C-alpha cells in the first residue's frame, strides 16, 4: 500500500497556482477599492480659553438643577481639548486631537476621538454632614472661572467653600487640586469617598476585541506594583492605590492620588451593543485632615504609546498589555524595536510586517531545518516501523512500543527533537497575539483591503451572523487558513495512524485545526492573520527547498544504516522511558499471575 509522504510535483504545481490566484485576488481587491480620502485639514489648533464660559444643557443629570444653571469652561493644548461642567465641577469632555475614532457608518476612522463626552464619566467626593445626610460633590453646582491654562470651579454648601482647581499641563496631563474651607463646620468625617462611574465608549472597529481589552488598571506599593482586573469585580481593600485607571484598547483615563486611594473596590459589566462597551464603577477613600478635604490629584488622558507611558515614570507602561515576563520582554525589546527599524525604511505597515516575518523565520531556520531533517529520517525508517507494527500487531502494546523505540534508537532518531520547534513557537505566537491588537503604531494603518491592521478586514460581508464567526469573512483569515491547511498536508505525511481501537486519528485532528483557526482569526487583528499567512507560506517554501534541494534521502538512508552499525549510547530520556516500560511490564505480569492463581 502506498504511503502518504507529503506532496508530489503535481501538488507543488497546485500550490504555486493557488498562491498566484490568492495574491491576484488580493491585488484585485486592492485596485478595486477606492483610495481613502486624505484628512481634510491639519490637526486642529486649539486656543487657550480666556473666560470661555458658556451655557449648556444639563441633560437631566440632576433633576434639582435647571438646565440654564449649568455652565461649561474649556481648556486646550496641542494634544487635548477639555471641557468642564459646573454641575459637579467635573471634566465633562475630553478630546484627543491627534487621533480619530472609528465611524461605523462610513467604515473609516474619521470621527473626533472623545474619551469623555455625553456624561459617560461621572465622579465626585462623598461624605456625610452632621445631620447624617449624604453629600456628593457631583450633585453640587460650581461657578467656573478661567485664568490662562487653569480653571477654578467653586461651590458653596451651607457656608462651606469647595474648590476644584484644574491646571492643564503639557501633553496629556491635567493637574487637579481639591481645596475646602469651612467644611469642618458641617461634617465630622475624616475621609471622603471618591466615586467614579465610567462607561467605556466604542472607539475601534473590532467591538469584541476592544471590549476584551477594556478593564481597570492600577498601581500600588509606591508605584512599584501593578495589577489589572477584567473580571466582574475588583477588591483591593488592603492596598493603597497610587492611581486607578480605565484602560481601553489604545487609550486610558487615569486619576492619580498623591496620598493614595484606600479600601478600593469596583465592578464592571459588558454592554452588548450600542455606543458603549463596558460599565465600570470605582470607589476608594481619600483622607481628610481636620474634616477638611485638601488633596492633590492628577488626571491623565493618554494614548497607550509605550515611550510616552514610560516617560512619566509611574509604572504606566504596564497598562499596555504586552504579556507577562518573557512574553512582554519579547514584545518590548524585540518586536517593537524590530518594527521601528524596518518602518524607518519608509515601508507601509503591511510590508513592515512582511519583512519582520522573514527575519523571524531566518532566526528560526536552524530549528526548522532540524525538524524537517527529522521528518525525512522518519520517512526513511517508516518501512521498519511498519514491520514492527505488523510483527507485534496482536502482542502486548508495551512490547510493540519498546520495539519501536529500539528502531528509533538504532537509527539515531530523537523523536523529542521534533517537539522543539513547536515549543519555541508557542511563546512567539502568544507574544504576537498580544503585539498586533495593542501596538498603537499599527492603529489606522491600512494594507490592501484591510483598513486597519489592528482590526479585522470585512470586505466579504455576510447577510446573517454565524456563531463564533460574526457577519463577515476576513480575507486575511481565509488566506491564512488555506496556507496552514497546505502546510498541515505537507507535514502530516509521515504521521502514523493509530493502531489501537478508540485512539483518535491525529491526521484528522490536524486537518480540523486550521478550520477552527479561521473562527479565531476572523475577528482578530488582520495584522496577525497577515503575519501568519506569510509565516506559513515561508514554511511551505522552506519545506520544498529542504526536501528537493538540501536534503538527500539516499544520504540520510546511508547515515541511518551507519548509525545502526555503531554502538549507540542510550540517552537519558530514552533510558527513563525504557525503565518505565520495563517496570510497567513487570507490574502487568505480576497482576496476570495473581489473577491466574485466583482462578
XYZ file of C-alpha atoms in Angstrom:
599
model
C 0.000 0.000 0.000
C 1.440 3.391 -0.959
C 2.274 5.711 1.938
C 1.407 9.396 2.037
C 4.798 11.034 2.068
C 3.807 14.673 1.686
C 3.137 16.258 -1.700
C 4.363 15.289 -5.133
C 5.252 17.522 -8.089
C 1.622 17.887 -9.129
C 0.784 19.133 -5.660
C 3.709 21.557 -5.860
C 2.313 22.981 -9.093
C -1.159 23.201 -7.500
C 0.275 25.074 -4.526
C 2.109 27.544 -6.785
C -1.055 28.167 -8.817
C -3.075 28.614 -5.634
C -0.604 31.182 -4.318
C -0.732 33.112 -7.604
C -4.531 33.088 -7.553
C -4.560 34.150 -3.915
C -2.182 37.055 -4.444
C -4.036 38.019 -7.625
C -7.244 38.011 -5.620
C -5.658 40.319 -3.060
C -4.326 42.777 -5.625
C -7.668 42.743 -7.445
C -9.458 43.975 -4.360
C -6.673 46.398 -3.656
C -7.112 48.061 -7.050
C -10.880 47.819 -6.913
C -11.067 49.550 -3.584
C -11.013 53.333 -3.820
C -8.302 55.202 -2.022
C -9.297 56.646 1.289
C -9.731 60.351 1.320
C -6.910 62.344 2.852
C -7.551 64.212 6.045
C -9.490 67.356 5.158
C -7.354 69.607 7.321
C -4.337 69.514 9.542
C -4.674 68.866 13.238
C -6.890 71.347 14.938
C -5.087 74.165 16.646
C -6.720 74.869 19.964
C -6.713 78.214 21.658
C -6.200 78.796 25.323
C -9.647 79.541 26.692
C -9.941 83.003 28.066
C -13.108 83.477 30.045
C -14.518 80.657 27.902
C -17.679 80.178 29.932
C -20.873 79.282 28.099
C -24.347 77.937 28.797
C -25.164 74.277 28.073
C -27.910 71.744 28.674
C -27.699 69.509 31.753
C -29.424 66.535 30.072
C -31.309 65.886 33.308
C -28.186 64.833 35.202
C -29.610 66.305 38.388
C -33.357 66.961 38.354
C -32.929 69.626 41.052
C -30.722 71.735 38.797
C -32.280 73.686 35.959
C -30.570 73.351 32.555
C -29.891 77.054 32.312
C -27.868 76.919 35.536
C -25.248 74.632 34.012
C -22.161 76.273 32.572
C -19.029 74.915 30.930
C -15.428 76.090 30.716
C -12.777 74.977 28.232
C -9.030 74.433 28.150
C -6.819 73.068 25.418
C -3.301 72.375 24.195
C -1.848 70.606 21.169
C -2.903 67.167 22.417
C -6.081 67.689 24.452
C -9.272 69.680 24.264
C -11.083 69.676 27.603
C -14.427 70.895 28.829
C -15.540 71.280 32.461
C -19.110 71.301 33.734
C -20.316 73.481 36.557
C -22.535 70.577 37.667
C -20.232 68.595 39.917
C -17.151 70.572 38.847
C -16.192 67.630 36.657
C -14.245 67.068 33.466
C -17.187 66.656 31.105
C -15.433 66.305 27.752
C -12.009 65.005 26.696
C -10.946 65.007 23.062
C -7.570 63.642 21.904
C -6.730 65.891 18.987
C -4.095 63.724 17.315
C -6.328 60.685 16.949
C -9.625 59.790 15.292
C -12.350 57.346 16.309
C -13.839 54.701 14.045
C -17.108 55.613 12.348
C -19.347 52.568 11.788
C -21.434 54.449 9.204
C -18.540 55.345 6.905
C -16.259 52.413 7.855
C -13.444 54.903 8.396
C -11.665 56.490 11.357
C -12.980 59.985 10.691
C -14.747 60.986 13.902
C -13.334 63.126 16.733
C -11.941 60.852 19.434
C -13.668 61.578 22.737
C -12.719 59.599 25.814
C -15.298 61.545 27.797
C -18.481 63.087 26.407
C -22.257 62.849 26.840
C -21.876 62.228 30.599
C -20.183 58.831 30.193
C -17.846 59.804 33.068
C -19.218 60.920 36.416
C -17.147 61.388 39.579
C -17.283 63.138 42.918
C -16.284 63.096 46.587
C -18.886 61.821 49.025
C -19.186 62.440 52.788
C -21.894 62.867 55.418
C -22.842 66.109 57.103
C -23.519 66.283 60.816
C -27.223 65.573 60.287
C -26.350 62.249 58.624
C -27.229 63.427 55.125
C -25.020 62.092 52.336
C -23.381 64.819 50.277
C -21.654 64.204 46.928
C -19.817 66.948 45.091
C -21.111 65.635 41.755
C -24.560 66.986 42.723
C -23.314 70.482 43.602
C -23.340 73.425 41.198
C -19.967 75.150 40.843
C -19.089 78.524 39.400
C -16.312 78.315 36.778
C -13.518 80.811 36.330
C -10.825 80.533 33.668
C -7.359 82.025 34.059
C -4.850 81.117 31.371
C -4.372 77.351 31.417
C -6.310 76.885 34.678
C -9.991 76.544 35.536
C -11.230 77.079 39.080
C -14.696 75.789 39.951
C -16.155 76.976 43.250
C -19.214 75.672 45.115
C -20.878 76.711 48.352
C -22.548 74.137 50.586
C -24.175 75.502 53.746
C -21.386 78.049 54.181
C -18.530 75.682 53.312
C -16.478 76.560 50.230
C -15.333 73.733 47.945
C -12.904 74.474 45.131
C -11.736 72.258 42.279
C -8.655 73.728 40.572
C -7.709 72.197 37.225
C -4.449 73.176 35.504
C -3.682 71.856 32.036
C -0.032 70.858 31.788
C 1.875 69.890 28.602
C 0.746 66.885 26.590
C -1.800 64.653 28.323
C -1.632 65.808 31.958
C -4.274 67.692 33.948
C -3.379 68.751 37.486
C -6.371 68.566 39.855
C -6.395 70.144 43.329
C -9.267 69.993 45.822
C -9.421 72.765 48.437
C -12.102 73.321 51.071
C -12.738 75.967 53.709
C -15.330 75.653 56.464
C -16.159 72.025 55.621
C -15.278 71.005 59.173
C -18.317 73.001 60.416
C -20.753 70.737 58.556
C -19.030 67.311 58.698
C -17.066 65.216 61.165
C -15.766 62.707 58.623
C -12.032 62.021 58.457
C -12.165 60.617 54.945
C -14.115 61.168 51.741
C -15.369 58.502 49.399
C -14.225 59.050 45.805
C -16.805 57.505 43.469
C -16.157 57.253 39.736
C -18.651 55.813 37.237
C -17.308 55.348 33.735
C -18.907 53.984 30.572
C -16.265 52.919 28.048
C -17.009 54.345 24.619
C -16.626 52.240 21.464
C -13.722 53.855 19.580
C -12.399 50.995 17.420
C -13.762 48.774 14.650
C -13.449 45.417 16.402
C -16.035 45.705 19.180
C -15.410 42.312 20.781
C -11.641 42.823 20.694
C -11.850 46.336 22.177
C -14.290 45.160 24.827
C -11.946 42.385 25.927
C -9.139 44.950 26.305
C -11.233 47.337 28.445
C -10.651 46.951 32.181
C -9.469 48.508 35.448
C -5.738 49.074 35.826
C -3.952 50.356 38.929
C -0.607 50.720 40.717
C 0.241 50.398 44.410
C 3.216 49.936 46.748
C 4.631 53.349 45.853
C 4.105 52.770 42.112
C 6.245 49.600 42.167
C 3.463 47.046 41.703
C 0.792 46.915 39.041
C -2.386 44.933 38.576
C -5.439 44.890 36.343
C -8.909 43.430 36.527
C -11.050 42.465 33.561
C -13.456 40.385 35.645
C -16.737 41.399 37.242
C -15.394 42.843 40.482
C -12.129 44.238 41.861
C -11.190 44.424 45.527
C -8.013 45.995 46.870
C -9.089 46.911 50.390
C -5.660 46.304 51.942
C -3.543 48.170 49.378
C -3.161 51.915 48.930
C -3.560 52.628 45.227
C -1.298 55.292 43.758
C -3.503 55.576 40.697
C -6.585 53.953 39.226
C -7.371 53.933 35.522
C -9.841 52.663 32.987
C -7.886 51.108 30.145
C -9.230 50.705 26.630
C -7.581 49.075 23.635
C -5.404 52.076 22.751
C -6.285 54.791 25.272
C -6.700 55.234 29.007
C -8.159 57.636 31.557
C -6.202 57.645 34.830
C -6.515 59.555 38.092
C -3.531 59.660 40.412
C -3.923 60.496 44.121
C -0.809 61.982 45.679
C -1.695 60.407 49.056
C -3.357 57.349 47.541
C -6.784 55.711 47.486
C -7.596 53.242 50.273
C -10.209 50.457 50.614
C -10.660 50.363 46.870
C -13.329 48.281 45.216
C -15.136 48.263 41.903
C -17.261 46.323 39.484
C -17.765 46.170 35.748
C -20.174 44.673 33.259
C -20.223 44.320 29.491
C -22.645 46.263 27.313
C -23.729 44.017 24.458
C -24.447 46.666 21.813
C -24.597 50.382 21.189
C -22.200 53.241 21.829
C -20.661 51.787 24.984
C -18.630 48.643 25.633
C -18.477 48.388 29.422
C -19.800 49.996 32.565
C -17.215 50.410 35.313
C -17.769 51.703 38.833
C -14.946 52.529 41.238
C -14.943 53.525 44.907
C -11.951 54.429 47.095
C -11.295 56.669 50.099
C -9.063 59.741 50.429
C -8.041 61.250 53.736
C -9.487 64.449 55.207
C -7.380 66.489 57.623
C -9.436 68.108 60.390
C -12.544 67.283 58.347
C -11.208 69.465 55.515
C -10.649 67.930 52.079
C -7.357 69.293 50.796
C -5.869 66.754 48.446
C -3.851 66.805 45.220
C -4.659 64.629 42.219
C -3.623 64.372 38.586
C -5.685 63.256 35.615
C -4.055 61.612 32.605
C -5.926 61.103 29.323
C -3.379 59.249 27.223
C -2.792 57.081 24.187
C -1.144 53.782 25.096
C 2.150 54.667 23.458
C 4.995 52.866 25.216
C 7.654 55.652 25.136
C 5.062 58.164 26.358
C 3.887 55.897 29.181
C 7.451 55.217 30.329
C 8.277 58.950 30.314
C 6.004 59.545 33.322
C 7.972 57.063 35.496
C 4.808 55.980 37.310
C 4.586 52.392 36.038
C 2.101 53.477 33.359
C 3.907 51.324 30.797
C 2.417 48.246 32.500
C -1.020 49.364 31.304
C -0.028 48.245 27.810
C -0.912 44.505 27.809
C 2.129 43.094 26.057
C 2.212 39.913 28.134
C 3.910 38.809 31.305
C 7.615 38.211 31.919
C 9.435 36.751 28.893
C 6.460 37.372 26.551
C 6.285 41.063 27.457
C 10.059 41.444 27.177
C 9.975 39.863 23.709
C 7.396 42.429 22.566
C 9.061 45.428 24.226
C 12.665 44.749 23.308
C 12.411 42.765 20.093
C 9.185 43.066 18.096
C 8.600 46.787 18.797
C 12.281 47.510 18.251
C 12.332 45.491 15.027
C 9.157 47.152 13.740
C 10.619 50.608 14.395
C 13.830 49.844 12.498
C 12.037 48.445 9.448
C 9.376 51.202 9.450
C 12.197 53.759 9.293
C 12.947 52.447 5.775
C 9.728 54.090 4.628
C 7.729 50.904 4.044
C 3.996 50.725 4.702
C 2.876 48.835 7.809
C 1.850 45.696 5.895
C 5.238 45.374 4.223
C 6.983 46.064 7.523
C 5.159 43.022 8.940
C 6.183 41.057 5.826
C 9.876 41.846 6.392
C 9.523 41.157 10.136
C 8.158 37.724 9.334
C 11.072 36.900 7.048
C 13.591 37.967 9.706
C 11.876 35.855 12.374
C 11.829 32.843 10.033
C 15.539 33.295 9.292
C 16.282 33.323 13.020
C 14.276 30.119 13.485
C 15.559 28.431 10.310
C 18.197 26.242 12.061
C 15.491 24.801 14.287
C 13.181 24.257 11.327
C 15.991 22.544 9.426
C 16.447 20.065 12.260
C 12.699 19.470 12.366
C 12.449 18.700 8.644
C 15.615 16.594 8.710
C 13.971 14.543 11.446
C 10.855 14.280 9.261
C 12.975 12.987 6.361
C 14.654 10.437 8.624
C 11.248 9.290 9.874
C 10.197 8.771 6.266
C 13.261 6.630 5.546
C 12.716 4.314 8.537
C 8.963 4.167 8.002
C 9.101 0.660 6.407
C 10.878 -0.673 9.510
C 8.273 0.912 11.781
C 5.542 -0.705 9.682
C 7.305 -4.070 10.083
C 7.323 -3.653 13.862
C 3.615 -2.749 13.842
C 2.821 -5.819 11.738
C 5.018 -8.121 13.859
C 3.523 -7.003 17.175
C 0.000 -6.446 15.862
C -1.596 -8.843 18.347
C 1.104 -8.572 21.019
C 1.309 -6.571 24.195
C 1.250 -2.801 23.302
C 4.140 -2.297 25.707
C 6.339 -4.715 23.746
C 5.425 -3.030 20.479
C 6.334 0.349 21.916
C 9.680 -0.955 23.138
C 10.438 -2.438 19.709
C 9.511 0.841 18.029
C 11.765 2.830 20.350
C 14.588 0.399 19.636
C 14.264 1.123 15.898
C 14.468 4.848 16.613
C 17.461 4.370 18.914
C 19.459 2.291 16.433
C 18.720 4.767 13.631
C 19.822 7.697 15.767
C 16.410 9.363 15.582
C 15.460 11.500 18.570
C 11.683 11.973 18.490
C 11.792 14.660 21.155
C 13.764 16.882 18.768
C 10.568 17.326 16.770
C 8.896 18.982 19.739
C 11.471 21.775 19.971
C 10.184 23.936 17.061
C 6.642 23.771 18.439
C 7.820 24.711 21.931
C 9.855 27.632 20.579
C 6.963 28.972 18.501
C 4.381 28.908 21.328
C 5.801 31.990 23.139
C 6.299 33.733 19.782
C 2.667 33.088 18.859
C 1.410 34.423 22.196
C 3.703 37.456 22.018
C 2.354 38.351 18.574
C -1.196 37.689 19.762
C -0.539 40.484 22.266
C 1.507 42.649 19.914
C -0.788 43.223 16.934
C -4.008 44.344 18.703
C -2.158 46.613 21.162
C 0.631 48.297 19.192
C -0.650 51.826 18.621
C 1.749 52.428 15.706
C -0.369 49.963 13.703
C -3.668 51.635 14.609
C -5.309 53.051 11.494
C -2.606 51.651 9.222
C -4.229 50.050 6.180
C -2.884 47.357 3.885
C -4.622 46.155 0.757
C -8.290 45.610 1.683
C -7.663 45.903 5.479
C -8.287 49.480 6.525
C -6.798 48.930 9.980
C -4.252 46.205 10.734
C -5.299 46.194 14.407
C -8.861 45.158 13.452
C -10.372 42.550 11.144
C -10.965 43.134 7.444
C -14.592 42.614 6.394
C -14.634 43.049 2.637
C -16.791 39.900 2.403
C -19.955 40.697 4.335
C -22.494 38.001 5.212
C -26.263 38.623 5.172
C -26.533 36.855 8.524
C -24.482 36.145 11.635
C -22.634 32.863 12.073
C -21.962 31.764 15.674
C -18.341 32.461 16.692
C -17.674 33.866 13.206
C -19.772 37.018 13.006
C -21.350 38.675 9.988
C -18.274 38.790 7.770
C -15.386 36.758 6.392
C -11.860 38.108 6.734
C -9.834 37.569 3.551
C -6.584 37.593 5.507
C -8.022 34.973 7.873
C -9.194 32.836 4.924
C -5.802 33.100 3.216
C -4.045 32.166 6.440
C -6.337 29.165 6.928
C -5.596 27.913 3.383
C -1.812 28.019 3.793
C -1.994 26.404 7.243
C -4.053 23.613 5.693
C -1.487 23.128 2.892
C 1.344 23.134 5.430
C -0.533 20.547 7.502
C -0.954 18.276 4.458
C 2.749 18.526 3.732
C 3.929 17.820 7.277
C 1.472 15.077 8.233
C 2.566 12.604 5.540
C 4.808 10.629 7.897
C 2.417 10.634 10.821
C 1.468 7.147 11.945
C -2.144 6.119 12.072
C -3.480 4.901 15.439
C -3.004 1.155 15.837
C -5.470 0.687 18.685
C -9.223 0.984 18.533
C -10.647 4.083 20.144
C -7.476 6.133 19.599
C -8.077 9.438 17.747
C -6.781 9.819 14.219
C -4.164 12.563 14.585
C -4.214 13.380 10.884
C -7.915 14.185 11.019
C -7.380 16.345 14.093
C -4.549 18.211 12.353
C -6.786 18.931 9.359
C -9.573 20.198 11.614
C -7.215 22.605 13.407
C -6.785 25.087 10.507
C -10.561 25.308 10.090
C -11.062 26.085 13.779
C -8.258 28.628 13.464
C -10.446 30.535 10.998
C -13.004 31.217 13.737
C -10.270 32.677 15.934
C -8.645 34.836 13.253
C -11.852 36.106 11.640
C -12.453 38.686 14.388
C -8.803 39.234 15.336
C -6.367 41.860 14.117
C -5.773 41.482 10.386
C -2.081 42.179 11.028
C -1.910 38.908 12.962
C -3.570 36.979 10.106
C -1.239 38.587 7.568
C 1.807 37.660 9.663
C 0.745 34.026 9.934
C -0.161 33.855 6.256
C 3.360 34.974 5.332
C 4.912 32.797 8.048
C 3.204 29.611 6.888
C 3.803 30.380 3.199
C 7.517 30.677 4.032
C 7.288 27.398 5.959
C 5.967 25.709 2.817
C 8.766 27.146 0.683
C 11.349 26.072 3.270
C 9.968 22.519 3.239
C 10.167 22.383 -0.560
C 13.727 23.741 -0.600
C 14.872 21.364 2.146
C 13.119 18.403 0.543
C 14.231 18.907 -3.062
C 17.456 20.909 -2.735
C 19.153 20.497 0.641
C 18.308 17.030 1.934
C 19.284 13.873 0.033
C 17.212 10.870 1.157
C 19.868 8.439 -0.093
C 22.498 10.089 2.085
C 20.110 10.100 5.031
C 19.428 6.407 4.480
C 23.194 5.703 4.390
C 23.657 7.739 7.556
C 20.918 5.771 9.327
C 22.496 2.456 8.277
C 25.833 3.728 9.566
C 24.186 4.717 12.858
C 22.756 1.222 13.220
C 26.210 -0.381 12.931
C 27.717 1.903 15.563
C 27.107 1.217 19.256
C 24.576 3.846 20.140
C 24.629 5.381 23.624
C 21.224 5.439 25.235
C 20.022 8.964 26.049
C 18.702 9.913 29.485
C 15.153 10.364 28.208
C 15.240 7.052 26.302
C 16.690 5.290 29.348
C 13.929 6.632 31.597
C 11.273 5.629 29.086
C 12.735 2.119 28.766
C 12.921 1.694 32.549
C 9.324 2.913 32.963
C 8.121 0.466 30.305
C 10.029 -2.431 31.852
C 8.615 -1.604 35.267
C 5.085 -1.350 33.874
C 5.616 -4.668 32.071
C 6.717 -6.381 35.297
C 3.686 -4.983 37.153
C 1.423 -6.257 34.379
C 2.966 -9.766 34.601
C 2.548 -9.790 38.385
C -1.121 -8.810 38.080
C -1.711 -11.558 35.491
C -0.037 -14.156 37.745
C -2.222 -13.102 40.682
C -5.358 -13.364 38.533
C -4.312 -16.866 37.369
C -3.768 -18.014 40.992
C -7.272 -16.864 41.949
C -8.710 -18.901 39.116
